[in-house]
mmCIF file of C-alpha atoms and ligand atoms in Angstrom:
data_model
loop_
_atom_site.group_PDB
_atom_site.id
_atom_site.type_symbol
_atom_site.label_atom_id
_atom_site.label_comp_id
_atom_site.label_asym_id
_atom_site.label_seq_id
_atom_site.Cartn_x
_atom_site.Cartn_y
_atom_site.Cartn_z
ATOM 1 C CA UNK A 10 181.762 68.030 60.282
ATOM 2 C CA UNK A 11 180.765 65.424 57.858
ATOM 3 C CA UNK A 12 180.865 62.214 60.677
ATOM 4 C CA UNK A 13 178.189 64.182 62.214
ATOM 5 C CA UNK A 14 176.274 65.078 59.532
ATOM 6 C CA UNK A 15 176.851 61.467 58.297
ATOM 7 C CA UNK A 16 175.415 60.292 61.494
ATOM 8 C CA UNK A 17 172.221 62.696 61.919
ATOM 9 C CA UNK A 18 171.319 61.292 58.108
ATOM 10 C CA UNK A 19 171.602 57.707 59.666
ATOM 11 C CA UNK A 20 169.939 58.179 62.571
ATOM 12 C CA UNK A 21 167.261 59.898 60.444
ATOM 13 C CA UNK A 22 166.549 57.292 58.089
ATOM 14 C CA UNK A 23 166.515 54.879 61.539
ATOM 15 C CA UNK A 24 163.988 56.645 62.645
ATOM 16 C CA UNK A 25 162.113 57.140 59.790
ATOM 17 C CA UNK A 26 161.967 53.446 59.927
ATOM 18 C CA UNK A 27 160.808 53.188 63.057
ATOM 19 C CA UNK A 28 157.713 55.875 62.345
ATOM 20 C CA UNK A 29 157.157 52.804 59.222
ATOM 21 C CA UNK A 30 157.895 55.134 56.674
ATOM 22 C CA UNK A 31 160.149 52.801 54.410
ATOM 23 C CA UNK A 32 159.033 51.404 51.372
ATOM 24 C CA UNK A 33 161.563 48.239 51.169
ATOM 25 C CA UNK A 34 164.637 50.201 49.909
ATOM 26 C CA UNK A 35 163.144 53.453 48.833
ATOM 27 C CA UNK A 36 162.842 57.122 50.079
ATOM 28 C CA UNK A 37 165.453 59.308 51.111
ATOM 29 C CA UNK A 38 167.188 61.676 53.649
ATOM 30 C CA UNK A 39 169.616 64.093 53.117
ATOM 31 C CA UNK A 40 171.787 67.297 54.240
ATOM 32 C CA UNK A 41 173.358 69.982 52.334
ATOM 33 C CA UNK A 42 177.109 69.585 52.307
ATOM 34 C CA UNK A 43 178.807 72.257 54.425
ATOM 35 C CA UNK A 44 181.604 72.619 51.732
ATOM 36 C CA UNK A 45 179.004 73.197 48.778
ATOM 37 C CA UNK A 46 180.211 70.010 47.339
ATOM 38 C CA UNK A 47 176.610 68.569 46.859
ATOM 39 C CA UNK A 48 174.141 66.880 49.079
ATOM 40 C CA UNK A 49 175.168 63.785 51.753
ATOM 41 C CA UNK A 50 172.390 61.306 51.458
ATOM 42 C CA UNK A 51 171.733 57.820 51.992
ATOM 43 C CA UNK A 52 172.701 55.423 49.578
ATOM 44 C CA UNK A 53 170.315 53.136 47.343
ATOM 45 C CA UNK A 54 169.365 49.581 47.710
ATOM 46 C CA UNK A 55 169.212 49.824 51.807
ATOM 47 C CA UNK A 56 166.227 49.869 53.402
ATOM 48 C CA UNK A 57 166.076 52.713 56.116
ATOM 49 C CA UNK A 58 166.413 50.776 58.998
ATOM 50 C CA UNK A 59 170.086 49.622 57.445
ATOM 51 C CA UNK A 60 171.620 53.150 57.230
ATOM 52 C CA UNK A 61 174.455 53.318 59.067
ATOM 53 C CA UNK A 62 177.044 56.583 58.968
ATOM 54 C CA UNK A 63 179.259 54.724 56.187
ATOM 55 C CA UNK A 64 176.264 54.355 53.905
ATOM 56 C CA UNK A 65 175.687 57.522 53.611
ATOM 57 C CA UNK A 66 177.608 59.182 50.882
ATOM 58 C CA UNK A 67 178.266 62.721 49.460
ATOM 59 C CA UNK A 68 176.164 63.172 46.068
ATOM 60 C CA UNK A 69 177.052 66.488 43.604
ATOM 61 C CA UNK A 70 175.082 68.712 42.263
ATOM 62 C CA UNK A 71 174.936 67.010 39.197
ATOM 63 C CA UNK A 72 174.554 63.397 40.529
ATOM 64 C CA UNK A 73 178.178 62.103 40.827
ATOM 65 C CA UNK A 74 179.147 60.442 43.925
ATOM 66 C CA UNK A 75 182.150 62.271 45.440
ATOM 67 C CA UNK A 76 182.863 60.407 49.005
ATOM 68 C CA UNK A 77 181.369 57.168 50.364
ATOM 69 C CA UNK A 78 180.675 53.918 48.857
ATOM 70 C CA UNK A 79 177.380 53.187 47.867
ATOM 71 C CA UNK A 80 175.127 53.761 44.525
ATOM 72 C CA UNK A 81 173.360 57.262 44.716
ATOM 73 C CA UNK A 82 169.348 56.808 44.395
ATOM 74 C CA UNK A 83 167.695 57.600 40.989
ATOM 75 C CA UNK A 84 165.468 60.254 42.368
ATOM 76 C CA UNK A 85 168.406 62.701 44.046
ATOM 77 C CA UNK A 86 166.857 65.621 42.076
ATOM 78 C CA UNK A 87 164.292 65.967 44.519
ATOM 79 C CA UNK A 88 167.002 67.199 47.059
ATOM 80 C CA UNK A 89 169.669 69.091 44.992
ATOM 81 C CA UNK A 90 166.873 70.837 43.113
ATOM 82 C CA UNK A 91 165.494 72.192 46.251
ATOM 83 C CA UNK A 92 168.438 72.747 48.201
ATOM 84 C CA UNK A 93 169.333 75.053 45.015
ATOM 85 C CA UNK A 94 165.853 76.725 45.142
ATOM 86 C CA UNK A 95 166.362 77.581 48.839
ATOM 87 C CA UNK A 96 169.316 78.582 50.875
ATOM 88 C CA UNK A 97 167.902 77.955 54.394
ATOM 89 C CA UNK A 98 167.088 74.816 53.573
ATOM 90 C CA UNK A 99 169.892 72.086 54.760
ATOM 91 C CA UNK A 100 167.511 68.488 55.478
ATOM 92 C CA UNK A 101 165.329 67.621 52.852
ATOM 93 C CA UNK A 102 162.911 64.264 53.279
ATOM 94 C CA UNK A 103 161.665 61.904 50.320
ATOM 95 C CA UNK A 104 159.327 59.055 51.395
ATOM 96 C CA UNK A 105 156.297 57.125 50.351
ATOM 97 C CA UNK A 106 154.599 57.668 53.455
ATOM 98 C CA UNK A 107 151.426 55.256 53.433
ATOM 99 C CA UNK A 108 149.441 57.062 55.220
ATOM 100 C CA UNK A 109 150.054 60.405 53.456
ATOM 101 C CA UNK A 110 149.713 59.380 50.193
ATOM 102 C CA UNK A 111 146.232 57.801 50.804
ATOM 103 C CA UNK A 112 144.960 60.915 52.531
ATOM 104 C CA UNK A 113 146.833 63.221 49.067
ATOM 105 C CA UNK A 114 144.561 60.635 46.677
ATOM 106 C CA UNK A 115 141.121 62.215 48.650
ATOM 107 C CA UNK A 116 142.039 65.526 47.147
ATOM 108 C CA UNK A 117 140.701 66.899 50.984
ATOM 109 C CA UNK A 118 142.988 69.568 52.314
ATOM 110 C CA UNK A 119 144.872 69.130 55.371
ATOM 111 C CA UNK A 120 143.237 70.310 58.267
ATOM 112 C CA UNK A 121 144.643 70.982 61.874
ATOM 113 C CA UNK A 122 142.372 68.365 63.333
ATOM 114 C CA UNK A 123 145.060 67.612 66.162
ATOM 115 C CA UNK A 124 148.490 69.424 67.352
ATOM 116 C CA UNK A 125 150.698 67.547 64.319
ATOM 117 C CA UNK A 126 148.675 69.495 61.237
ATOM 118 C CA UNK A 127 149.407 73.121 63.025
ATOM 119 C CA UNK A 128 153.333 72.309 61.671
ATOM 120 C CA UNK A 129 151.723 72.758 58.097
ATOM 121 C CA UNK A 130 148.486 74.614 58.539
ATOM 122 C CA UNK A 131 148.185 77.612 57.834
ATOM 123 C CA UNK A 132 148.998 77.206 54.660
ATOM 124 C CA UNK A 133 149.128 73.682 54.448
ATOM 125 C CA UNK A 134 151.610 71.472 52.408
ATOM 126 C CA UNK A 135 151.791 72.103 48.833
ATOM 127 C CA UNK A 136 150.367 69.667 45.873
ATOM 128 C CA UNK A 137 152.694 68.733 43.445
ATOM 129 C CA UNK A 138 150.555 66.807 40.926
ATOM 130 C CA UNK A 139 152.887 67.503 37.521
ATOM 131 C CA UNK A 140 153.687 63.526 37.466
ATOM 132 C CA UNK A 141 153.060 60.725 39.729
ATOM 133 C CA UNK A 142 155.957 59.041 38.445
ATOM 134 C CA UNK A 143 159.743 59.352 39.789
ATOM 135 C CA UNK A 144 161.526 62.481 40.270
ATOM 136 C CA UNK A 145 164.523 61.790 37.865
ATOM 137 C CA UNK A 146 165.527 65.096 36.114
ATOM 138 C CA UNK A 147 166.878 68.457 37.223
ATOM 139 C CA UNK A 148 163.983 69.986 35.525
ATOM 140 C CA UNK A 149 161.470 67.793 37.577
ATOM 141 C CA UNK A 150 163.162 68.248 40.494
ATOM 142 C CA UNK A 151 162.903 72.183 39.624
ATOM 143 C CA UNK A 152 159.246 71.992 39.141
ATOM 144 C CA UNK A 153 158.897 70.386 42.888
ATOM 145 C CA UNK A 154 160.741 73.293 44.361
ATOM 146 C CA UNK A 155 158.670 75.779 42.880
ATOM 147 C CA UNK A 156 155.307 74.032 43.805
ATOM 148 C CA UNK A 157 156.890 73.365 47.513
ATOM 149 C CA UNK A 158 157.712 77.327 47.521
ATOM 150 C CA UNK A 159 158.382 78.556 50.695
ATOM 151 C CA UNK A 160 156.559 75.754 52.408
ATOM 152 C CA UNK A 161 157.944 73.179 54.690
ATOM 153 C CA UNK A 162 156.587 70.125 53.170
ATOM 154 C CA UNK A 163 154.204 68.892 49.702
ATOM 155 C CA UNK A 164 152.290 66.102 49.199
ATOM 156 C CA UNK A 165 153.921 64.478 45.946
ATOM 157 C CA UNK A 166 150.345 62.845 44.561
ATOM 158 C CA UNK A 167 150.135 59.128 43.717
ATOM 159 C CA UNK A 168 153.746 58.959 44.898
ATOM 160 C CA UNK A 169 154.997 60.369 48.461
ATOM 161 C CA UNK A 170 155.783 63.369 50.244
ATOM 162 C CA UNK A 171 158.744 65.470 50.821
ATOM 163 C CA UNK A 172 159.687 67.575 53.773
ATOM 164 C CA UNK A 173 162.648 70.321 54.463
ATOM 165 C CA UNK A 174 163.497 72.198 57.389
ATOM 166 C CA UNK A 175 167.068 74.114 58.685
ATOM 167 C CA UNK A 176 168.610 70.961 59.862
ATOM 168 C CA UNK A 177 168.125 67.160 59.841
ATOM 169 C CA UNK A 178 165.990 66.892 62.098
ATOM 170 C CA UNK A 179 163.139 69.715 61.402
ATOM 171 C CA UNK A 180 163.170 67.699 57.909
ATOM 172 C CA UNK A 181 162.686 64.271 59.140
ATOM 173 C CA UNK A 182 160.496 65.144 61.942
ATOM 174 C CA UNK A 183 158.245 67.255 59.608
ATOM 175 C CA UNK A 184 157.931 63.814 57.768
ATOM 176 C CA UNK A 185 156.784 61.831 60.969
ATOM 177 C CA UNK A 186 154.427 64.293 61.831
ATOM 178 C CA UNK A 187 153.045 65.111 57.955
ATOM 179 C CA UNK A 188 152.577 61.229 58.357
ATOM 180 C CA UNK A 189 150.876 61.537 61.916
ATOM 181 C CA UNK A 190 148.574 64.493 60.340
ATOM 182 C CA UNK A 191 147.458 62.385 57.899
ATOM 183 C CA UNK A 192 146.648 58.847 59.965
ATOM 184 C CA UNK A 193 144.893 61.464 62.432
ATOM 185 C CA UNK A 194 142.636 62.916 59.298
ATOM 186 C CA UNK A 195 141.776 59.644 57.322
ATOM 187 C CA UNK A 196 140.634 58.491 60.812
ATOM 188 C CA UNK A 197 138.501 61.060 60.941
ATOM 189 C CA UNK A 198 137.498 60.889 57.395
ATOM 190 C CA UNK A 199 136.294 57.336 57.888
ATOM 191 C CA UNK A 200 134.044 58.411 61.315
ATOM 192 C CA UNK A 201 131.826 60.869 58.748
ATOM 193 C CA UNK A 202 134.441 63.837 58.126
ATOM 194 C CA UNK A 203 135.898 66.150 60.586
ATOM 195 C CA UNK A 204 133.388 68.578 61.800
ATOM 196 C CA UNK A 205 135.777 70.879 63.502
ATOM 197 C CA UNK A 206 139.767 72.031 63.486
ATOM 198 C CA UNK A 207 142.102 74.768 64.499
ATOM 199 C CA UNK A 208 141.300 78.184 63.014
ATOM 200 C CA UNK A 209 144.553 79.574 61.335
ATOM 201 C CA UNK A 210 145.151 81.608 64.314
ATOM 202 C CA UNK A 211 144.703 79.174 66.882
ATOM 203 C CA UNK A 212 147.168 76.776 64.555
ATOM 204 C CA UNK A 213 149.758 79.694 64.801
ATOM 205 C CA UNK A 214 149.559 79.392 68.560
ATOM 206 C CA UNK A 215 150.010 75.796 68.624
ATOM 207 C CA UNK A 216 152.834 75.193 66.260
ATOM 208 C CA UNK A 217 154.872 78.005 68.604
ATOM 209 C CA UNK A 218 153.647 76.235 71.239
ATOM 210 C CA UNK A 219 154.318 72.270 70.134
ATOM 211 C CA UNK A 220 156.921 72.713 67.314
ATOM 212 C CA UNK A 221 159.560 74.863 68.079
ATOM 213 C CA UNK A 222 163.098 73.701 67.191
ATOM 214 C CA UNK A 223 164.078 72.530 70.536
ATOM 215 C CA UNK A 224 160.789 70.182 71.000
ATOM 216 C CA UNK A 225 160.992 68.848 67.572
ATOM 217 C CA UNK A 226 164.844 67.705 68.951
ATOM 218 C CA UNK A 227 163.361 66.564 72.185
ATOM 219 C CA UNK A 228 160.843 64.147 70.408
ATOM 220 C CA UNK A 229 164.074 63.329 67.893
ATOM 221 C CA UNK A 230 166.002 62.143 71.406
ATOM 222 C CA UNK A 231 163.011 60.560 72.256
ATOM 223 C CA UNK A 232 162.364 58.409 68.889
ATOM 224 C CA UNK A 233 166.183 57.629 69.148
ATOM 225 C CA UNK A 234 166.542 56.444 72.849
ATOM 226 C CA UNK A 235 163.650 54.063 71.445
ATOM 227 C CA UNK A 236 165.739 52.831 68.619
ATOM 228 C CA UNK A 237 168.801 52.046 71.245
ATOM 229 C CA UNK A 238 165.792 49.898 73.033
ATOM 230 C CA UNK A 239 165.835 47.673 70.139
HETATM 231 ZN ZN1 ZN B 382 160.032 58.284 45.532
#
C-alpha cells in the first residue's frame, strides 16, 4: 500500500513540476498514511522534479521521520495539522505557486472567469493572512485548517497556496488548476478587469460537469504520459 502511495506522491510532485510550480527545493505533497502512522511526504532539499518513490518518506504526527531516508521539510505542519482537522482529507498540497500568490497580493476575489475557478467558486478558496512567514508550529498549522474549513484549497498570502482533496490526485490537481485560475484572472486583470464570470449556479454546473473525480484523473494521466515524453 505504501509503494503506491509512495509513487502517486512522486508522480505528484513530477507533475507539479511540470505545471512550474517549484520554487528550487520548496513546497510539498503529501498523503495520509493508511496505518495512522503520520503523513508520507516528500523529502526536503529536492526540487520537485527529483522526487522519486524512495524520496518520499513517512513523517509522524509530531514530525519524526519513521520510514524512508531523507530530512522531513520544516513546514510539515501544514499537512498533519489539516489532515487532523479533517478526516476525508488524504492529499494535501503546499506550493509557492507564482502565479497564485501574485493574484492573493491584489486582495480581488477569485472569480470563475473560465472552467478552472468553478473547482473553487462558489465559495472560493479561503485567505489565510495570520503570517506570511513559514508554517512551522502545530499551532500555525492549526490556525490554517480552521481558515481552510471545509474548503478545498486557501490562498496562504505573501507566501503560497495549499490544496486538499480525497486522494493524491484531487490535491495536486486542485493546485494546477488554483494556479491556472489565477494566470487566467491576472490576465484579465491586466486587459481592464473582468467584466463578466460564472454566476454561482452556473459554476455548480460546470465543476460537475469539468471536475469530477474521474476527469481530474484523466487530465492526471494526461500530465503524466507528458512527463514519460521527457
Ligand atoms: Zn512554503
Amino acid at each position: 500500500m505504501s509503494d503506491s502511495l509512495r509513487a502517486e506522491i512522486a508522480l505528484g510532485c513530477r507533475i507539479l513540476a511540470l505545471e512550474d510550480q517549484g520554487d528550487f527545493v520548496w513546497g510539498h505533497v503529501s498523503a495520509r498514511d493508511p496505518d495512522g502512522r503520520g503523513v508520507w511526504m516528500k523529502a526536503a532539499t529536492l526540487g520537485f522534479e527529483e522526487i522519486t518513490p524512495e524520496r518520499v518518506i513517512l513523517v509522524s504526527w509530531d514530525g519524526d521521520v519513521l520510514e524512508g531516508d531523507g530530512r522531513r521539510h520544516a513546514e510539515y505542519p501544514i499537512h498533519t495539522e489539516l489532515m487532523r482537522a479533517r478526516d476525508d482529507i488524504v492529499g494535501v498540497v503546499h506550493t509557492h505557486a507564482p502565479w497564485a500568490v501574485a493574484f492573493a497580493s491584489t486582495g480581488e476575489p477569485l472569480r470563475p472567469v473560465s472552467h478552472e475557478g468553478t473547482l473553487f467558486v462558489p465559495p472560493g478558496p479561503a485567505r489565510f493572512t495570520k503570517t506570511g512567514d513559514l508554517v512551522l508550529t502545530a499551532e500555525l498549522g492549526r490556525d490554517l485548517a480552521a481558515e481552510v474549513g471545509d474548503r478545498n484549497a486557501a490562498f496562504m498570502v505573501h507566501h503560497g497556496i495549499v490544496t486538499c482533496g480525497p486522494d493524491v490526485v484531487s490535491a495536486v490537481m486542485s493546485a494546477v488548476l488554483l494556479e491556472r485560475a489565477c494566470r487566467t484572472q491576472i490576465r484579465a486583470l491586466a486587459a481592464g478587469g473582468p467584466k463578466t464570470w460564472s454566476s454561482d449556479e452556473e459554476a455548480l454546473v460546470k465543476r460537475e460537469h469539468c471536475y469530477r473525480p474521474v476527469l481530474l484523473r484523466q487530465a492526471w494521466d494526461y500530465l503524466a504520459r507528458r512527463l514519460d515524453e521527457r
